[in-house]
Each structure stands twice: as structure tokens, then as C-alpha cells.
Coordinates of C-alpha atoms in Angstrom, one line a residue:
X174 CA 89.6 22.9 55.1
X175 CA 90.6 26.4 54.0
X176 CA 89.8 24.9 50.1
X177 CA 86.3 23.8 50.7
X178 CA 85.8 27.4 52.9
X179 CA 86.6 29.0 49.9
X180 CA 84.0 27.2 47.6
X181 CA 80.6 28.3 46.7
X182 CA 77.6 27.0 48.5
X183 CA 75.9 25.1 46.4
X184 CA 78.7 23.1 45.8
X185 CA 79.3 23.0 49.5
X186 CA 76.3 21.9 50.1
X187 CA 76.8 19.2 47.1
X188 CA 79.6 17.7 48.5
X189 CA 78.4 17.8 52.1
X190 CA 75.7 15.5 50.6
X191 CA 78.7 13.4 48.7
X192 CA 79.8 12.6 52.4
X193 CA 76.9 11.6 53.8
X194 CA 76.1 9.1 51.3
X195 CA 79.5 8.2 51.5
X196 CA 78.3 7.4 55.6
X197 CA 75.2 4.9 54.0
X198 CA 77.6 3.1 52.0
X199 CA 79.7 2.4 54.9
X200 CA 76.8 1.4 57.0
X201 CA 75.6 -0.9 53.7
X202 CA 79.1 -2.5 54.2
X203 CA 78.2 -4.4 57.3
X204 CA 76.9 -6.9 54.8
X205 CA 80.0 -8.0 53.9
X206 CA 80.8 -8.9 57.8
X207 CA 77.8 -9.7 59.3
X208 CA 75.9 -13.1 59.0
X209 CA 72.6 -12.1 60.7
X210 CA 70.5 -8.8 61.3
X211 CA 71.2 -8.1 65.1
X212 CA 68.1 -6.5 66.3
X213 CA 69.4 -5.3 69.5
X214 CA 72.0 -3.0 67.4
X215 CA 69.2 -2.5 64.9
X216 CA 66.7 -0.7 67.6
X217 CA 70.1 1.3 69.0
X218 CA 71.1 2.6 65.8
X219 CA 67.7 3.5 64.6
X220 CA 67.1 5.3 68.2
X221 CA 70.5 7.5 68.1
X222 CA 69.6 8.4 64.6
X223 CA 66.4 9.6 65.3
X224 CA 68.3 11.8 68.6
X225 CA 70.9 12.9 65.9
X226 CA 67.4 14.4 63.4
X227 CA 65.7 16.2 66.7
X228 CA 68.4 18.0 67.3
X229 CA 69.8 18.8 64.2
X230 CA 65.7 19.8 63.6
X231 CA 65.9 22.2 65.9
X232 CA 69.7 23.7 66.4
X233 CA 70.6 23.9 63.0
X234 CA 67.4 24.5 61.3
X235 CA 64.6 26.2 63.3
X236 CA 66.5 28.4 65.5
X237 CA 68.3 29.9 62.8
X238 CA 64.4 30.1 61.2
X239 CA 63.4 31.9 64.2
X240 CA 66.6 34.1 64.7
X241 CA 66.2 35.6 61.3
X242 CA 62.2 36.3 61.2
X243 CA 62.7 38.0 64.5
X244 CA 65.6 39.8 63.2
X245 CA 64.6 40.9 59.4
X246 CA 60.5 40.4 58.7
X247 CA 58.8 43.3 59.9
X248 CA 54.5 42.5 60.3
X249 CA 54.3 38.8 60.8
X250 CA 54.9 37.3 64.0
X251 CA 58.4 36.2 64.4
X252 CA 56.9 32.1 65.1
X253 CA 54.8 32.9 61.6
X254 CA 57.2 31.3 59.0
X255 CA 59.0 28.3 61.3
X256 CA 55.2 27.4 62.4
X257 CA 54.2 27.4 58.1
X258 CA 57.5 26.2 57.2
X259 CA 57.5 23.1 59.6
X260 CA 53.9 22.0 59.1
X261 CA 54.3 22.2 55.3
X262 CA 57.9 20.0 55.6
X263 CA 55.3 17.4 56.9
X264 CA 52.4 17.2 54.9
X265 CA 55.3 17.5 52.2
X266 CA 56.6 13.6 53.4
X267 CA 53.3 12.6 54.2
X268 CA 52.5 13.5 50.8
X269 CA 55.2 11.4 49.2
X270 CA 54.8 8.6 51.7
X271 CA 51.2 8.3 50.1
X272 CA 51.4 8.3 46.4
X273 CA 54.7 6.4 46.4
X274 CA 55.0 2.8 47.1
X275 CA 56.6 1.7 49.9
X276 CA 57.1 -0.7 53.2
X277 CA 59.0 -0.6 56.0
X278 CA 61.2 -3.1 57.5
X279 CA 59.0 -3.7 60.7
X280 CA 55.8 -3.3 58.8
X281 CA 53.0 -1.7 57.0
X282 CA 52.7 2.5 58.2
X283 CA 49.3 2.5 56.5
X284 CA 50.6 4.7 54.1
X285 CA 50.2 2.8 50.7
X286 CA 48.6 -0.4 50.3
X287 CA 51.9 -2.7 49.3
X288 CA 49.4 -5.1 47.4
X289 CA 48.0 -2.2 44.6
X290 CA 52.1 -2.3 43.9
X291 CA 54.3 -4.7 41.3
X292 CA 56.9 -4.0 42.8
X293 CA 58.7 -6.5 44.9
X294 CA 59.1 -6.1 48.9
X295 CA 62.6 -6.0 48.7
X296 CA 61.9 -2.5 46.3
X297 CA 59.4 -1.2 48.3
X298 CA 62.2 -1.5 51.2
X299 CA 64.3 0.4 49.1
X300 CA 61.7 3.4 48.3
X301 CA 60.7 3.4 51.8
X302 CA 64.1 4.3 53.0
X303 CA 65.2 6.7 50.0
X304 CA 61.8 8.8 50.3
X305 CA 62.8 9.5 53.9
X306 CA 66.3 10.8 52.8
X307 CA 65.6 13.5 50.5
X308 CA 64.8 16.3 53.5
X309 CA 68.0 15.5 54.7
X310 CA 69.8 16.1 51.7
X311 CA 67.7 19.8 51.5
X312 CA 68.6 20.2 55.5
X313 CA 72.1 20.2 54.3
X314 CA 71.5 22.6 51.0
X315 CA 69.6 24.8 53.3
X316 CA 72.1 24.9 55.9
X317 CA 75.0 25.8 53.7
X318 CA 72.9 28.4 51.9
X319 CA 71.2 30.2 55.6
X320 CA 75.2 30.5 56.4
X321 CA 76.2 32.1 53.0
X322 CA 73.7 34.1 53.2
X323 CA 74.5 35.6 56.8
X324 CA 71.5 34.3 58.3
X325 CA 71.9 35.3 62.4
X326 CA 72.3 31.6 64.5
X327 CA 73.5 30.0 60.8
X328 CA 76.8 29.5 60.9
X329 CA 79.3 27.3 58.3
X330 CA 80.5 25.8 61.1
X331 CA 76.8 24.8 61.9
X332 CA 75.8 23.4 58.3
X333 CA 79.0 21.3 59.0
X334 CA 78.2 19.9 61.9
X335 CA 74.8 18.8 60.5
X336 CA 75.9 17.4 57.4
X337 CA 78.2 15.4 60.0
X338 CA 75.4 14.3 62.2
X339 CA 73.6 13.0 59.2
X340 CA 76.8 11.5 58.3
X341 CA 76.9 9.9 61.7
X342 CA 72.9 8.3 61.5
X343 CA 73.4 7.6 57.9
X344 CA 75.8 4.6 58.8
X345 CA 73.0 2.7 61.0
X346 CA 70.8 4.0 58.7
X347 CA 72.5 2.0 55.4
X348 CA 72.9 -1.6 57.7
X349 CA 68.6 -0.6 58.5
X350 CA 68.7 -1.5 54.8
X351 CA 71.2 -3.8 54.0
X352 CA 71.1 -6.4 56.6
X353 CA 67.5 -7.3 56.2
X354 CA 67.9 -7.2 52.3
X355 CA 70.6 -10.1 52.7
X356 CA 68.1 -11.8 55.8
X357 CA 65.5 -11.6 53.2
X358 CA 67.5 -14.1 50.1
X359 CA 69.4 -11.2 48.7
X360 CA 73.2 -11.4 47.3
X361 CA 75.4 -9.4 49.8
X362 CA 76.3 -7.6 46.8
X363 CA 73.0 -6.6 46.1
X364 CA 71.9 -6.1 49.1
X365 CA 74.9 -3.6 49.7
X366 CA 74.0 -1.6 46.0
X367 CA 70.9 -1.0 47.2
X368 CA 71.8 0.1 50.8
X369 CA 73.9 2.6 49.1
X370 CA 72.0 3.6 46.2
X371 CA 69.0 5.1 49.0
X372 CA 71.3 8.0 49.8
X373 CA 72.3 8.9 46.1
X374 CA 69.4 11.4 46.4
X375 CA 70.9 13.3 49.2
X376 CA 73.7 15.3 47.4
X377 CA 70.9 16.4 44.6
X378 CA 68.6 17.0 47.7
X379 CA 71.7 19.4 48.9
X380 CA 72.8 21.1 45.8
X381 CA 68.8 22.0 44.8
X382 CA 68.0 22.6 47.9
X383 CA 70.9 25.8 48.5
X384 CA 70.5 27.1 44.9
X385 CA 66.7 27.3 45.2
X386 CA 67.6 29.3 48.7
X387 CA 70.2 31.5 47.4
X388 CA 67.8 32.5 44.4
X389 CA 65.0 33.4 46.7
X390 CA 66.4 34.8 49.8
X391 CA 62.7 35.6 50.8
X392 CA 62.1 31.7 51.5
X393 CA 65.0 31.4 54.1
X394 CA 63.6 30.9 57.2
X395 CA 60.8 29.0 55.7
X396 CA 62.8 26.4 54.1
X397 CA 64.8 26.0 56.9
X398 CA 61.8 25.3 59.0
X399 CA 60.7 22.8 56.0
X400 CA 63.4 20.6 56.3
X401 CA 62.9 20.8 60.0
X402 CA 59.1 19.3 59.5
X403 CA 60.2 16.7 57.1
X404 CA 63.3 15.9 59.6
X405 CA 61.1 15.3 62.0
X406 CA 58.0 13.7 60.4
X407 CA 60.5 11.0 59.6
X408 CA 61.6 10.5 62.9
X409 CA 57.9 10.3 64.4
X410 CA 56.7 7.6 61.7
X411 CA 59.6 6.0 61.0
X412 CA 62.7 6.1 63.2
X413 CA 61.4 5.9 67.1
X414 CA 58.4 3.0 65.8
X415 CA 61.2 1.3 63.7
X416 CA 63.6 0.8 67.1
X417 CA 60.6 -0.1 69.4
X418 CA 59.2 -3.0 67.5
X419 CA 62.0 -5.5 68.3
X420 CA 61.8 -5.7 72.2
X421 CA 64.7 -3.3 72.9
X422 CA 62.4 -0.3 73.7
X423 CA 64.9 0.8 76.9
X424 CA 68.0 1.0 75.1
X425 CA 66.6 2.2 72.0
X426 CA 65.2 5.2 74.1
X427 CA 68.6 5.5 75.3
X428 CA 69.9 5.5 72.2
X429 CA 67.8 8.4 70.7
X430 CA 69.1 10.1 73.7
X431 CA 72.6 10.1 73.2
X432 CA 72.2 10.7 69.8
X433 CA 70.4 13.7 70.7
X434 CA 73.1 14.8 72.9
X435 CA 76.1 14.1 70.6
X436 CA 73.9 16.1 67.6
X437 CA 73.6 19.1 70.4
X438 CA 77.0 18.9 71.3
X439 CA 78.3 19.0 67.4
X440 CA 75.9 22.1 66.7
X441 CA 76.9 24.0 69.8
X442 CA 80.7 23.2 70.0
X443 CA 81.0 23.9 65.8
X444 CA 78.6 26.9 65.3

């Protein structure tokens, strides 16, 4: 522990990402022992990850957004740059959602016709899923880069405790992917690289995300309440209708509950 303290950010921040798409792959490994997509432990897994994002959203991103505008900008109000910063986080993902093509496991979003695409469903699946993983590769740069940078509320201990939480919803997250690949005709192999493979972008997310903060201290609290928008953008249009399609709507509610609470606990108890 006392190594990785003594590192530089961004390459905190780098390798923070490293373990989180270390988490998908484990989650894409389910493949390998599972015959058939559950859909009971589907909707469960998809609602505690969305818990893990709200919370993580809020404790470890927008707090510290608000904390330093109150504390350090002097003639805006101190809501000003969280408000800008988390509406522009989601017309960012909306933005991506509708000039990339994509589809989602339970269905079509509306957001790009899949039939103006060549691509095959199975890597449309695959966009849809790593499109929705870069802001949580730049939560974690951000994170690492507010707490290097002495931002009040941002702590190390904090950035750690979200890059574990996104750890933590990046397992159900990979076997979201992986399990209906291989229910679909794919190779367990396959189905498994490409599960992985959606959380490659999150350590580049991480590492530009903290050097682009560092740089330009100014933009602190307003990318911190960016990733926030985007965190939570793909909770609201992904996550929460992805668990309540299947039937299991009372324990997938559950689910995002207790994922809240063990993503509150983690940010409270470490920062």
C-alpha cells in the first residue's frame, strides 16, 4: 500500500482503472461455469450496480464538486459548476449513445436505429456496454487527481474506495455481457474476450481523465461533477431499465439498494 501511496496520480489513477477491468474479466469468466443466463441474478446484479454508481455519483464526485466551489470560487454560486458539470456529463453520453451504434441486451433505447448499422448484434452488444464504461474510467482519473490536488471532501482514501465500488459492479457488469453472448451462439471463448475487452477503455478513461485535471486545476469541480452526469445518465437508461425487464423488479430494487449502501459505506468508512 505504502508503494502505490507514493506514486503519481495519473498513474494511480491508471492502475486503479487496470483493477477494475481486471473486475469485468472476472465477471466475463462466469462463461466458463455457467450453462444458461440466469435472469433472476441478471436483474440483481444490474440493480446493485446501479446502487454502487448513485452513490459513488454523489459521495465521491459531487460533494467533493460542491465542497471545493463553496470553498475556492469567489462570484458564482457555489451549486454553479456541479449543476454545469452534471448536465454536460449527460448530454456528453447521450451524445455518444446517438452517433455510435449500439443495442442493449433487453432491447432497443431508441438511441440509434440498429438496422442503418453492418454491424452484427452481438457487436452492437459489445459497443453498447463499452460506451457506458468510459465515465467510469474518468470518475476514477478524476478522483485520484481532486485528492492530489487537495480538493476539501476528496480524499485518496475516497478515489480508492470508488475505484473499488466500480470494481465491485464491474463483475455483474462483465457476466451482463458474457452470458448472453454465449446464449446468443457464441464460443465461451469469445464470448469471454469480448466481455473483457468492454472495460479496456477504463484505465485510458482513468489515466486521461487525471492528467487532463491536474493540467487544468480550474476544471476540478466541474469534471468531477461530469463524471457524476455520465455516472448517472448510465444508470437512468441503462442499468435500473436493464434489471426491470426480466420480471424480477422487487429484488432488483433491492439490489440497487444495497448496492447503494455498500458504495456509501466504502466512501464514508475509507475517506
Amino acid at each position: 500500500m505504502d508503494f502505490f501511496l507514493s506514486l503519481n496520480p495519473i498513474v494511480q489513477a491508471g492502475l486503479a482503472g487496470v483493477f477494475t477491468w481486471l473486475c469485468t474479466a472476472l465477471g466475463s469468466s462466469t462463461v466458463f461455469f455457467v450453462k444458461e443466463v440466469n435472469q433472476r441474478f441478471l436483474a440483481m446484479m444490474q440493480g446493485a450496480a446501479g446502487g454502487v454508481m448513485t452513490a459513488a455519483s454523489f459521495w465521491s464526485l459531487l460533494a467533493p464538486a460542491l465542497a471545493h466551489a463553496e470553498k475556492h470560487l469567489v462570484g458564482i454560486p457555489t451549486w454553479f459548476p456541479a449543476a454545469i458539470g452534471f448536465v454536460l456529463g449527460g448530454i456528453f453520453l447521450r451524445m455518444v449513445d446517438k452517433f455510435v451504434p449500439h443495442l442493449h441486451y433487453a432491447g432497443d433505447h431508441g438511441d440509434t436505429d440498429p438496422t442503418d448499422s453492418k454491424l452484427s448484434r452481438t457487436w452492437m452488444l459489445f459497443l453498447a456496454v463499452t460506451i457506458h464504461n468510459i465515465p467510469e474510467g474518468m470518475a476514477i482519473g478524476v478522483a485520484f487527481a481532486a485528492a492530489a490536488s487537495g480538493i476539501e471532501g476528496a480524499a485518496l482514501a475516497s478515489a480508492i474506495s470508488l475505484a473499488i465500488g466500480i470494481g465491485i459492479q464491474n463483475i455483474p457488469e462483465g457476466s451482463a455481457l458474457s452470458l448472453p453472448l454465449m446464449a446468443e451462439g457464441r464460443s465461451k471463448r469469445k464470448a469471454f474476450h469480448l466481455g473483457q475487452m468492454s472495460a479496456l477503455v477504463e484505465p485510458f478513461g482513468a489515466v486521461i481523465g487525471a492528467a487532463a485535471v491536474l493540467v487544468m486545476q480550474t476544471l476540478l469541480p466541474y469534471a468531477l461533477s461530469f463524471a457524476a452526469g455520465a455516472m448517472i445518465f448510465v444508470v437512468v437508461e441503462e442499468l435500473i431499465p436493464e434489471s426491470q425487464t426480466s420480471g424480477n423488479t422487487d429484488v432488483a430494487t433491492l439490489s440497487f439498494m444495497v448496492g447503494f449502501v455498500i458504495m456509501m459505506i466504502l466512501d464514508v468508512a475509507l475517506g
